[in-house]
């Protein structure tokens, strides 16, 4: 794959080993991740733990990392982790965003257990990355958009463009547009069909799509190819492949 010099940023990258039995112990460390992203032409990424929720370990790996990429950190928000509130306070200057995974936590984003952490994001102006999937009762985009609407100053990136199927992506894009939810963005991770991305782009514009790969589960090259297949203008590519994420996350640096 030809690599140009454009400053690419991957807004959805996991570091560490997965616990979900389906993933068979799959994992990779920060150096592995850095190598894959570098080889694919990325210069930065938003890094988060796996379902192991190892926020301290991920932050320690970022501290020990010496380049060449620049990473931002998003802790994994599991309300059952009793040490989490203290961790968030102690490391406030290092946190660029919060990562919510309703499916793994088996709680919809509207659950009261999540509320203190959403309030933390609102108080500190932290963007939130929220997994959206096909499990509608827990991880449906419509649940996430209720929270998006209630916290208009918090940027929310809906992972998998709202749910990783053509109908869910179209529904999420239409709802964001119709309800004027200007703080909602769609993350492109795991969408394989260029036309699905293109349809959302036509509804929302390139300023609202944020490139993500969901590496170390997926390879960033897969979804880079999907974006490249759209034949976008240089300005649209720049926005989706890095500009939007950098703008959303810029105010919350703590870059490593
Ligand atoms: Zn993910």
PDB file of C-alpha atoms and ligand atoms in Angstrom:
ATOM      1  CA  UNK A   1       0.000   0.000   0.000  1.00  0.00           C
ATOM      2  CA  UNK A   2       1.488   3.399  -0.908  1.00  0.00           C
ATOM      3  CA  UNK A   3       2.056   5.588   2.115  1.00  0.00           C
ATOM      4  CA  UNK A   4       1.686   9.324   1.704  1.00  0.00           C
ATOM      5  CA  UNK A   5       2.866  11.901   4.186  1.00  0.00           C
ATOM      6  CA  UNK A   6      -0.569  12.859   5.441  1.00  0.00           C
ATOM      7  CA  UNK A   7      -0.836  12.992   9.206  1.00  0.00           C
ATOM      8  CA  UNK A   8      -3.123  10.052   9.909  1.00  0.00           C
ATOM      9  CA  UNK A   9      -4.695   9.448  13.302  1.00  0.00           C
ATOM     10  CA  UNK A  10      -6.458   6.251  14.409  1.00  0.00           C
ATOM     11  CA  UNK A  11      -9.106   7.118  17.009  1.00  0.00           C
ATOM     12  CA  UNK A  12      -9.810   3.543  18.157  1.00  0.00           C
ATOM     13  CA  UNK A  13      -6.859   1.334  19.136  1.00  0.00           C
ATOM     14  CA  UNK A  14      -6.661  -1.307  21.878  1.00  0.00           C
ATOM     15  CA  UNK A  15      -3.480  -2.377  23.653  1.00  0.00           C
ATOM     16  CA  UNK A  16      -3.191  -5.550  25.731  1.00  0.00           C
ATOM     17  CA  UNK A  17      -4.738  -8.984  25.835  1.00  0.00           C
ATOM     18  CA  UNK A  18      -8.450  -9.757  25.494  1.00  0.00           C
ATOM     19  CA  UNK A  19     -10.344 -11.805  28.082  1.00  0.00           C
ATOM     20  CA  UNK A  20     -13.406 -12.688  25.997  1.00  0.00           C
ATOM     21  CA  UNK A  21     -13.026 -16.434  25.324  1.00  0.00           C
ATOM     22  CA  UNK A  22     -14.031 -15.956  21.673  1.00  0.00           C
ATOM     23  CA  UNK A  23     -10.801 -14.019  21.092  1.00  0.00           C
ATOM     24  CA  UNK A  24      -8.669 -16.982  22.239  1.00  0.00           C
ATOM     25  CA  UNK A  25      -6.220 -14.941  24.295  1.00  0.00           C
ATOM     26  CA  UNK A  26      -5.424 -12.577  21.434  1.00  0.00           C
ATOM     27  CA  UNK A  27      -3.406  -9.545  22.408  1.00  0.00           C
ATOM     28  CA  UNK A  28      -0.519  -7.266  21.546  1.00  0.00           C
ATOM     29  CA  UNK A  29       1.647  -4.785  23.379  1.00  0.00           C
ATOM     30  CA  UNK A  30       2.213  -1.117  22.598  1.00  0.00           C
ATOM     31  CA  UNK A  31       5.352  -1.749  20.523  1.00  0.00           C
ATOM     32  CA  UNK A  32       3.451  -4.265  18.348  1.00  0.00           C
ATOM     33  CA  UNK A  33       0.632  -1.755  17.929  1.00  0.00           C
ATOM     34  CA  UNK A  34       3.057   1.050  17.118  1.00  0.00           C
ATOM     35  CA  UNK A  35       4.683  -1.105  14.437  1.00  0.00           C
ATOM     36  CA  UNK A  36       1.390  -1.899  12.728  1.00  0.00           C
ATOM     37  CA  UNK A  37       0.238   1.723  12.782  1.00  0.00           C
ATOM     38  CA  UNK A  38       3.587   3.029  11.510  1.00  0.00           C
ATOM     39  CA  UNK A  39       3.621   0.524   8.666  1.00  0.00           C
ATOM     40  CA  UNK A  40       0.162   1.729   7.656  1.00  0.00           C
ATOM     41  CA  UNK A  41       1.187   5.394   7.639  1.00  0.00           C
ATOM     42  CA  UNK A  42      -0.320   6.553  10.940  1.00  0.00           C
ATOM     43  CA  UNK A  43       1.441   9.085  13.140  1.00  0.00           C
ATOM     44  CA  UNK A  44      -0.900   9.052  16.111  1.00  0.00           C
ATOM     45  CA  UNK A  45      -3.692   7.139  17.815  1.00  0.00           C
ATOM     46  CA  UNK A  46      -6.125   7.156  20.707  1.00  0.00           C
ATOM     47  CA  UNK A  47      -5.129   4.130  22.790  1.00  0.00           C
ATOM     48  CA  UNK A  48      -7.401   2.278  25.193  1.00  0.00           C
ATOM     49  CA  UNK A  49      -7.193  -1.002  27.146  1.00  0.00           C
ATOM     50  CA  UNK A  50      -8.961  -4.231  26.212  1.00  0.00           C
ATOM     51  CA  UNK A  51     -11.884  -5.782  28.100  1.00  0.00           C
ATOM     52  CA  UNK A  52      -9.340  -6.548  30.823  1.00  0.00           C
ATOM     53  CA  UNK A  53      -9.808  -2.867  31.717  1.00  0.00           C
ATOM     54  CA  UNK A  54      -6.124  -2.477  32.601  1.00  0.00           C
ATOM     55  CA  UNK A  55      -6.031   1.307  32.701  1.00  0.00           C
ATOM     56  CA  UNK A  56      -2.960   1.523  34.934  1.00  0.00           C
ATOM     57  CA  UNK A  57      -1.024  -0.946  32.800  1.00  0.00           C
ATOM     58  CA  UNK A  58      -1.921   0.876  29.598  1.00  0.00           C
ATOM     59  CA  UNK A  59      -0.826   4.203  31.038  1.00  0.00           C
ATOM     60  CA  UNK A  60       2.442   2.641  32.252  1.00  0.00           C
ATOM     61  CA  UNK A  61       3.101   1.292  28.744  1.00  0.00           C
ATOM     62  CA  UNK A  62       2.478   4.762  27.314  1.00  0.00           C
ATOM     63  CA  UNK A  63       4.932   6.231  29.834  1.00  0.00           C
ATOM     64  CA  UNK A  64       7.608   3.756  28.782  1.00  0.00           C
ATOM     65  CA  UNK A  65       6.998   4.286  25.043  1.00  0.00           C
ATOM     66  CA  UNK A  66       9.633   6.302  23.170  1.00  0.00           C
ATOM     67  CA  UNK A  67       8.054   6.874  19.758  1.00  0.00           C
ATOM     68  CA  UNK A  68       7.762   7.365  16.853  1.00  0.00           C
ATOM     69  CA  UNK A  69       3.979   7.714  17.163  1.00  0.00           C
ATOM     70  CA  UNK A  70       2.197  10.164  19.429  1.00  0.00           C
ATOM     71  CA  UNK A  71      -0.477   8.499  21.490  1.00  0.00           C
ATOM     72  CA  UNK A  72      -3.420   9.830  23.475  1.00  0.00           C
ATOM     73  CA  UNK A  73      -5.008   7.771  26.261  1.00  0.00           C
ATOM     74  CA  UNK A  74      -8.635   6.799  26.860  1.00  0.00           C
ATOM     75  CA  UNK A  75      -9.317   4.728  30.002  1.00  0.00           C
ATOM     76  CA  UNK A  76     -11.859   1.902  29.887  1.00  0.00           C
ATOM     77  CA  UNK A  77     -14.931   2.815  31.942  1.00  0.00           C
ATOM     78  CA  UNK A  78     -16.202  -0.163  33.917  1.00  0.00           C
ATOM     79  CA  UNK A  79     -18.440   1.097  36.732  1.00  0.00           C
ATOM     80  CA  UNK A  80     -17.668  -2.089  38.702  1.00  0.00           C
ATOM     81  CA  UNK A  81     -14.000  -1.089  38.942  1.00  0.00           C
ATOM     82  CA  UNK A  82     -13.899   0.417  42.436  1.00  0.00           C
ATOM     83  CA  UNK A  83     -10.499   1.989  41.813  1.00  0.00           C
ATOM     84  CA  UNK A  84     -11.667   3.876  38.713  1.00  0.00           C
ATOM     85  CA  UNK A  85     -12.818   7.203  40.241  1.00  0.00           C
ATOM     86  CA  UNK A  86      -9.486   7.630  42.048  1.00  0.00           C
ATOM     87  CA  UNK A  87      -7.585   6.645  38.885  1.00  0.00           C
ATOM     88  CA  UNK A  88      -9.440   9.254  36.835  1.00  0.00           C
ATOM     89  CA  UNK A  89      -8.715  11.974  39.390  1.00  0.00           C
ATOM     90  CA  UNK A  90      -5.067  11.021  39.887  1.00  0.00           C
ATOM     91  CA  UNK A  91      -4.385  10.938  36.142  1.00  0.00           C
ATOM     92  CA  UNK A  92      -6.679  13.738  35.007  1.00  0.00           C
ATOM     93  CA  UNK A  93      -3.937  15.495  33.051  1.00  0.00           C
ATOM     94  CA  UNK A  94      -3.131  12.362  31.097  1.00  0.00           C
ATOM     95  CA  UNK A  95      -6.621  11.441  29.936  1.00  0.00           C
ATOM     96  CA  UNK A  96      -7.767  12.581  26.479  1.00  0.00           C
ATOM     97  CA  UNK A  97     -11.120  10.766  26.283  1.00  0.00           C
ATOM     98  CA  UNK A  98     -13.208   8.085  28.005  1.00  0.00           C
ATOM     99  CA  UNK A  99     -14.035   4.702  26.447  1.00  0.00           C
ATOM    100  CA  UNK A 100     -17.464   3.175  27.168  1.00  0.00           C
ATOM    101  CA  UNK A 101     -18.363  -0.368  26.146  1.00  0.00           C
ATOM    102  CA  UNK A 102     -22.008  -1.054  27.077  1.00  0.00           C
ATOM    103  CA  UNK A 103     -21.903  -4.623  25.682  1.00  0.00           C
ATOM    104  CA  UNK A 104     -18.930  -5.772  27.740  1.00  0.00           C
ATOM    105  CA  UNK A 105     -20.317  -3.998  30.822  1.00  0.00           C
ATOM    106  CA  UNK A 106     -23.803  -5.378  30.053  1.00  0.00           C
ATOM    107  CA  UNK A 107     -25.265  -1.964  30.833  1.00  0.00           C
ATOM    108  CA  UNK A 108     -26.854   0.566  28.472  1.00  0.00           C
ATOM    109  CA  UNK A 109     -25.160   3.973  28.443  1.00  0.00           C
ATOM    110  CA  UNK A 110     -28.270   5.393  30.132  1.00  0.00           C
ATOM    111  CA  UNK A 111     -27.760   3.133  33.192  1.00  0.00           C
ATOM    112  CA  UNK A 112     -27.272   5.054  36.438  1.00  0.00           C
ATOM    113  CA  UNK A 113     -23.964   3.232  36.976  1.00  0.00           C
ATOM    114  CA  UNK A 114     -22.453   5.141  34.032  1.00  0.00           C
ATOM    115  CA  UNK A 115     -23.829   8.528  35.014  1.00  0.00           C
ATOM    116  CA  UNK A 116     -20.977   9.661  37.327  1.00  0.00           C
ATOM    117  CA  UNK A 117     -18.450   8.942  34.586  1.00  0.00           C
ATOM    118  CA  UNK A 118     -20.471  10.779  31.954  1.00  0.00           C
ATOM    119  CA  UNK A 119     -20.702  13.677  34.393  1.00  0.00           C
ATOM    120  CA  UNK A 120     -16.922  13.475  34.850  1.00  0.00           C
ATOM    121  CA  UNK A 121     -16.562  13.796  31.058  1.00  0.00           C
ATOM    122  CA  UNK A 122     -18.957  16.753  31.021  1.00  0.00           C
ATOM    123  CA  UNK A 123     -17.180  18.500  33.900  1.00  0.00           C
ATOM    124  CA  UNK A 124     -13.803  18.158  32.211  1.00  0.00           C
ATOM    125  CA  UNK A 125     -14.929  18.498  28.603  1.00  0.00           C
ATOM    126  CA  UNK A 126     -13.643  15.033  27.748  1.00  0.00           C
ATOM    127  CA  UNK A 127     -14.777  13.369  24.520  1.00  0.00           C
ATOM    128  CA  UNK A 128     -16.379   9.932  24.908  1.00  0.00           C
ATOM    129  CA  UNK A 129     -15.918   6.933  22.618  1.00  0.00           C
ATOM    130  CA  UNK A 130     -18.949   4.626  22.892  1.00  0.00           C
ATOM    131  CA  UNK A 131     -19.210   1.129  21.451  1.00  0.00           C
ATOM    132  CA  UNK A 132     -22.429   0.751  19.470  1.00  0.00           C
ATOM    133  CA  UNK A 133     -23.519  -2.641  18.186  1.00  0.00           C
ATOM    134  CA  UNK A 134     -26.331  -4.902  17.138  1.00  0.00           C
ATOM    135  CA  UNK A 135     -27.454  -5.646  20.702  1.00  0.00           C
ATOM    136  CA  UNK A 136     -30.087  -2.901  20.580  1.00  0.00           C
ATOM    137  CA  UNK A 137     -31.313  -3.128  24.175  1.00  0.00           C
ATOM    138  CA  UNK A 138     -27.811  -2.457  25.505  1.00  0.00           C
ATOM    139  CA  UNK A 139     -25.581  -1.066  22.760  1.00  0.00           C
ATOM    140  CA  UNK A 140     -28.035   0.424  20.268  1.00  0.00           C
ATOM    141  CA  UNK A 141     -27.191   3.821  18.799  1.00  0.00           C
ATOM    142  CA  UNK A 142     -30.579   5.187  19.894  1.00  0.00           C
ATOM    143  CA  UNK A 143     -29.611   4.690  23.544  1.00  0.00           C
ATOM    144  CA  UNK A 144     -26.293   6.434  23.004  1.00  0.00           C
ATOM    145  CA  UNK A 145     -28.017   9.339  21.246  1.00  0.00           C
ATOM    146  CA  UNK A 146     -30.241   9.901  24.299  1.00  0.00           C
ATOM    147  CA  UNK A 147     -27.071  10.600  26.264  1.00  0.00           C
ATOM    148  CA  UNK A 148     -25.537  12.618  23.416  1.00  0.00           C
ATOM    149  CA  UNK A 149     -28.610  14.852  23.459  1.00  0.00           C
ATOM    150  CA  UNK A 150     -28.475  15.280  27.236  1.00  0.00           C
ATOM    151  CA  UNK A 151     -24.815  16.395  27.213  1.00  0.00           C
ATOM    152  CA  UNK A 152     -24.543  18.764  24.249  1.00  0.00           C
ATOM    153  CA  UNK A 153     -21.061  20.019  25.121  1.00  0.00           C
ATOM    154  CA  UNK A 154     -19.486  16.543  25.243  1.00  0.00           C
ATOM    155  CA  UNK A 155     -18.246  15.183  21.896  1.00  0.00           C
ATOM    156  CA  UNK A 156     -19.344  11.561  21.434  1.00  0.00           C
ATOM    157  CA  UNK A 157     -17.812   9.212  18.874  1.00  0.00           C
ATOM    158  CA  UNK A 158     -20.220   6.341  18.157  1.00  0.00           C
ATOM    159  CA  UNK A 159     -18.023   3.364  17.328  1.00  0.00           C
ATOM    160  CA  UNK A 160     -18.783   1.160  14.328  1.00  0.00           C
ATOM    161  CA  UNK A 161     -20.731   4.123  12.890  1.00  0.00           C
ATOM    162  CA  UNK A 162     -23.588   3.300  15.240  1.00  0.00           C
ATOM    163  CA  UNK A 163     -23.724  -0.446  14.831  1.00  0.00           C
ATOM    164  CA  UNK A 164     -21.813  -2.205  12.050  1.00  0.00           C
ATOM    165  CA  UNK A 165     -24.684  -3.008   9.702  1.00  0.00           C
ATOM    166  CA  UNK A 166     -26.020  -0.932   6.797  1.00  0.00           C
ATOM    167  CA  UNK A 167     -29.409  -0.277   8.373  1.00  0.00           C
ATOM    168  CA  UNK A 168     -28.013   0.695  11.757  1.00  0.00           C
ATOM    169  CA  UNK A 169     -25.463   3.072  10.216  1.00  0.00           C
ATOM    170  CA  UNK A 170     -28.131   4.723   8.062  1.00  0.00           C
ATOM    171  CA  UNK A 171     -30.462   5.042  11.056  1.00  0.00           C
ATOM    172  CA  UNK A 172     -27.792   6.592  13.256  1.00  0.00           C
ATOM    173  CA  UNK A 173     -26.725   9.084  10.573  1.00  0.00           C
ATOM    174  CA  UNK A 174     -30.313  10.135   9.860  1.00  0.00           C
ATOM    175  CA  UNK A 175     -31.123  10.586  13.561  1.00  0.00           C
ATOM    176  CA  UNK A 176     -28.002  12.666  14.192  1.00  0.00           C
ATOM    177  CA  UNK A 177     -28.897  14.882  11.248  1.00  0.00           C
ATOM    178  CA  UNK A 178     -32.606  15.235  12.028  1.00  0.00           C
ATOM    179  CA  UNK A 179     -32.053  15.938  15.719  1.00  0.00           C
ATOM    180  CA  UNK A 180     -29.184  18.360  15.047  1.00  0.00           C
ATOM    181  CA  UNK A 181     -26.842  16.472  17.360  1.00  0.00           C
ATOM    182  CA  UNK A 182     -23.743  18.472  16.526  1.00  0.00           C
ATOM    183  CA  UNK A 183     -21.697  16.737  19.233  1.00  0.00           C
ATOM    184  CA  UNK A 184     -22.130  13.284  17.641  1.00  0.00           C
ATOM    185  CA  UNK A 185     -19.498  11.707  15.398  1.00  0.00           C
ATOM    186  CA  UNK A 186     -19.376   8.294  13.729  1.00  0.00           C
ATOM    187  CA  UNK A 187     -16.236   6.144  14.031  1.00  0.00           C
ATOM    188  CA  UNK A 188     -15.499   4.141  10.882  1.00  0.00           C
ATOM    189  CA  UNK A 189     -14.037   1.009  12.544  1.00  0.00           C
ATOM    190  CA  UNK A 190     -15.249  -2.327  11.194  1.00  0.00           C
ATOM    191  CA  UNK A 191     -17.387  -0.930   8.376  1.00  0.00           C
ATOM    192  CA  UNK A 192     -16.338  -2.913   5.309  1.00  0.00           C
ATOM    193  CA  UNK A 193     -18.629  -1.436   2.659  1.00  0.00           C
ATOM    194  CA  UNK A 194     -17.555   1.892   1.117  1.00  0.00           C
ATOM    195  CA  UNK A 195     -21.144   2.657   0.114  1.00  0.00           C
ATOM    196  CA  UNK A 196     -22.272   2.432   3.757  1.00  0.00           C
ATOM    197  CA  UNK A 197     -19.669   5.030   4.734  1.00  0.00           C
ATOM    198  CA  UNK A 198     -20.516   7.073   1.647  1.00  0.00           C
ATOM    199  CA  UNK A 199     -24.203   7.179   2.482  1.00  0.00           C
ATOM    200  CA  UNK A 200     -23.503   8.484   5.995  1.00  0.00           C
ATOM    201  CA  UNK A 201     -21.055  10.976   4.537  1.00  0.00           C
ATOM    202  CA  UNK A 202     -23.757  12.309   2.230  1.00  0.00           C
ATOM    203  CA  UNK A 203     -26.068  12.864   5.218  1.00  0.00           C
ATOM    204  CA  UNK A 204     -23.602  14.249   7.758  1.00  0.00           C
ATOM    205  CA  UNK A 205     -20.606  15.577   5.795  1.00  0.00           C
ATOM    206  CA  UNK A 206     -16.961  14.656   6.206  1.00  0.00           C
ATOM    207  CA  UNK A 207     -16.577  16.696   9.416  1.00  0.00           C
ATOM    208  CA  UNK A 208     -18.557  14.092  11.362  1.00  0.00           C
ATOM    209  CA  UNK A 209     -16.721  10.906  10.411  1.00  0.00           C
ATOM    210  CA  UNK A 210     -13.694   9.834  12.447  1.00  0.00           C
ATOM    211  CA  UNK A 211     -11.316   7.147  11.269  1.00  0.00           C
ATOM    212  CA  UNK A 212     -10.890   4.237  13.656  1.00  0.00           C
ATOM    213  CA  UNK A 213      -9.600   0.704  13.119  1.00  0.00           C
ATOM    214  CA  UNK A 214     -10.369  -1.190  16.343  1.00  0.00           C
ATOM    215  CA  UNK A 215      -6.819  -2.518  16.121  1.00  0.00           C
ATOM    216  CA  UNK A 216      -5.541  -4.861  17.773  1.00  0.00           C
ATOM    217  CA  UNK A 217      -8.679  -6.764  16.754  1.00  0.00           C
ATOM    218  CA  UNK A 218      -8.684  -5.414  13.179  1.00  0.00           C
ATOM    219  CA  UNK A 219      -5.951  -4.096  10.909  1.00  0.00           C
ATOM    220  CA  UNK A 220      -6.042  -0.352  10.132  1.00  0.00           C
ATOM    221  CA  UNK A 221      -5.210  -1.071   6.481  1.00  0.00           C
ATOM    222  CA  UNK A 222      -8.608  -2.757   6.017  1.00  0.00           C
ATOM    223  CA  UNK A 223     -10.575   0.353   6.875  1.00  0.00           C
ATOM    224  CA  UNK A 224      -8.116   2.732   5.282  1.00  0.00           C
ATOM    225  CA  UNK A 225      -8.884   0.889   2.028  1.00  0.00           C
ATOM    226  CA  UNK A 226     -12.615   1.480   2.591  1.00  0.00           C
ATOM    227  CA  UNK A 227     -12.059   5.235   2.948  1.00  0.00           C
ATOM    228  CA  UNK A 228      -9.690   5.348  -0.030  1.00  0.00           C
ATOM    229  CA  UNK A 229     -12.263   3.520  -2.167  1.00  0.00           C
ATOM    230  CA  UNK A 230     -14.670   6.445  -1.762  1.00  0.00           C
ATOM    231  CA  UNK A 231     -12.578   8.687  -4.019  1.00  0.00           C
ATOM    232  CA  UNK A 232     -12.834  11.680  -1.705  1.00  0.00           C
ATOM    233  CA  UNK A 233     -11.351  15.134  -2.126  1.00  0.00           C
ATOM    234  CA  UNK A 234      -8.074  15.860  -0.328  1.00  0.00           C
ATOM    235  CA  UNK A 235      -9.941  17.960   2.250  1.00  0.00           C
ATOM    236  CA  UNK A 236     -12.484  15.230   2.996  1.00  0.00           C
ATOM    237  CA  UNK A 237      -9.761  12.579   3.353  1.00  0.00           C
ATOM    238  CA  UNK A 238      -7.763  14.840   5.631  1.00  0.00           C
ATOM    239  CA  UNK A 239     -10.789  15.430   7.848  1.00  0.00           C
ATOM    240  CA  UNK A 240     -11.811  11.782   8.156  1.00  0.00           C
ATOM    241  CA  UNK A 241      -8.325  10.260   8.412  1.00  0.00           C
ATOM    242  CA  UNK A 242      -7.092  12.535  11.165  1.00  0.00           C
ATOM    243  CA  UNK A 243      -8.233  16.147  11.144  1.00  0.00           C
ATOM    244  CA  UNK A 244     -11.553  15.571  12.887  1.00  0.00           C
ATOM    245  CA  UNK A 245     -10.090  13.360  15.605  1.00  0.00           C
ATOM    246  CA  UNK A 246      -7.239  15.766  16.244  1.00  0.00           C
ATOM    247  CA  UNK A 247      -9.688  18.670  16.499  1.00  0.00           C
ATOM    248  CA  UNK A 248     -12.015  16.795  18.892  1.00  0.00           C
ATOM    249  CA  UNK A 249      -9.141  15.580  21.071  1.00  0.00           C
ATOM    250  CA  UNK A 250      -6.840  18.611  20.763  1.00  0.00           C
ATOM    251  CA  UNK A 251      -8.082  20.477  23.781  1.00  0.00           C
ATOM    252  CA  UNK A 252      -7.574  17.445  25.955  1.00  0.00           C
ATOM    253  CA  UNK A 253      -3.973  16.733  25.040  1.00  0.00           C
ATOM    254  CA  UNK A 254      -1.839  14.912  27.605  1.00  0.00           C
ATOM    255  CA  UNK A 255       0.043  13.605  24.554  1.00  0.00           C
ATOM    256  CA  UNK A 256       2.617  10.926  25.211  1.00  0.00           C
TER     257      UNK A 256
HETATM  258 ZN1  LIG B   1     -12.939  -1.485  20.225  1.00  0.00          ZN
END
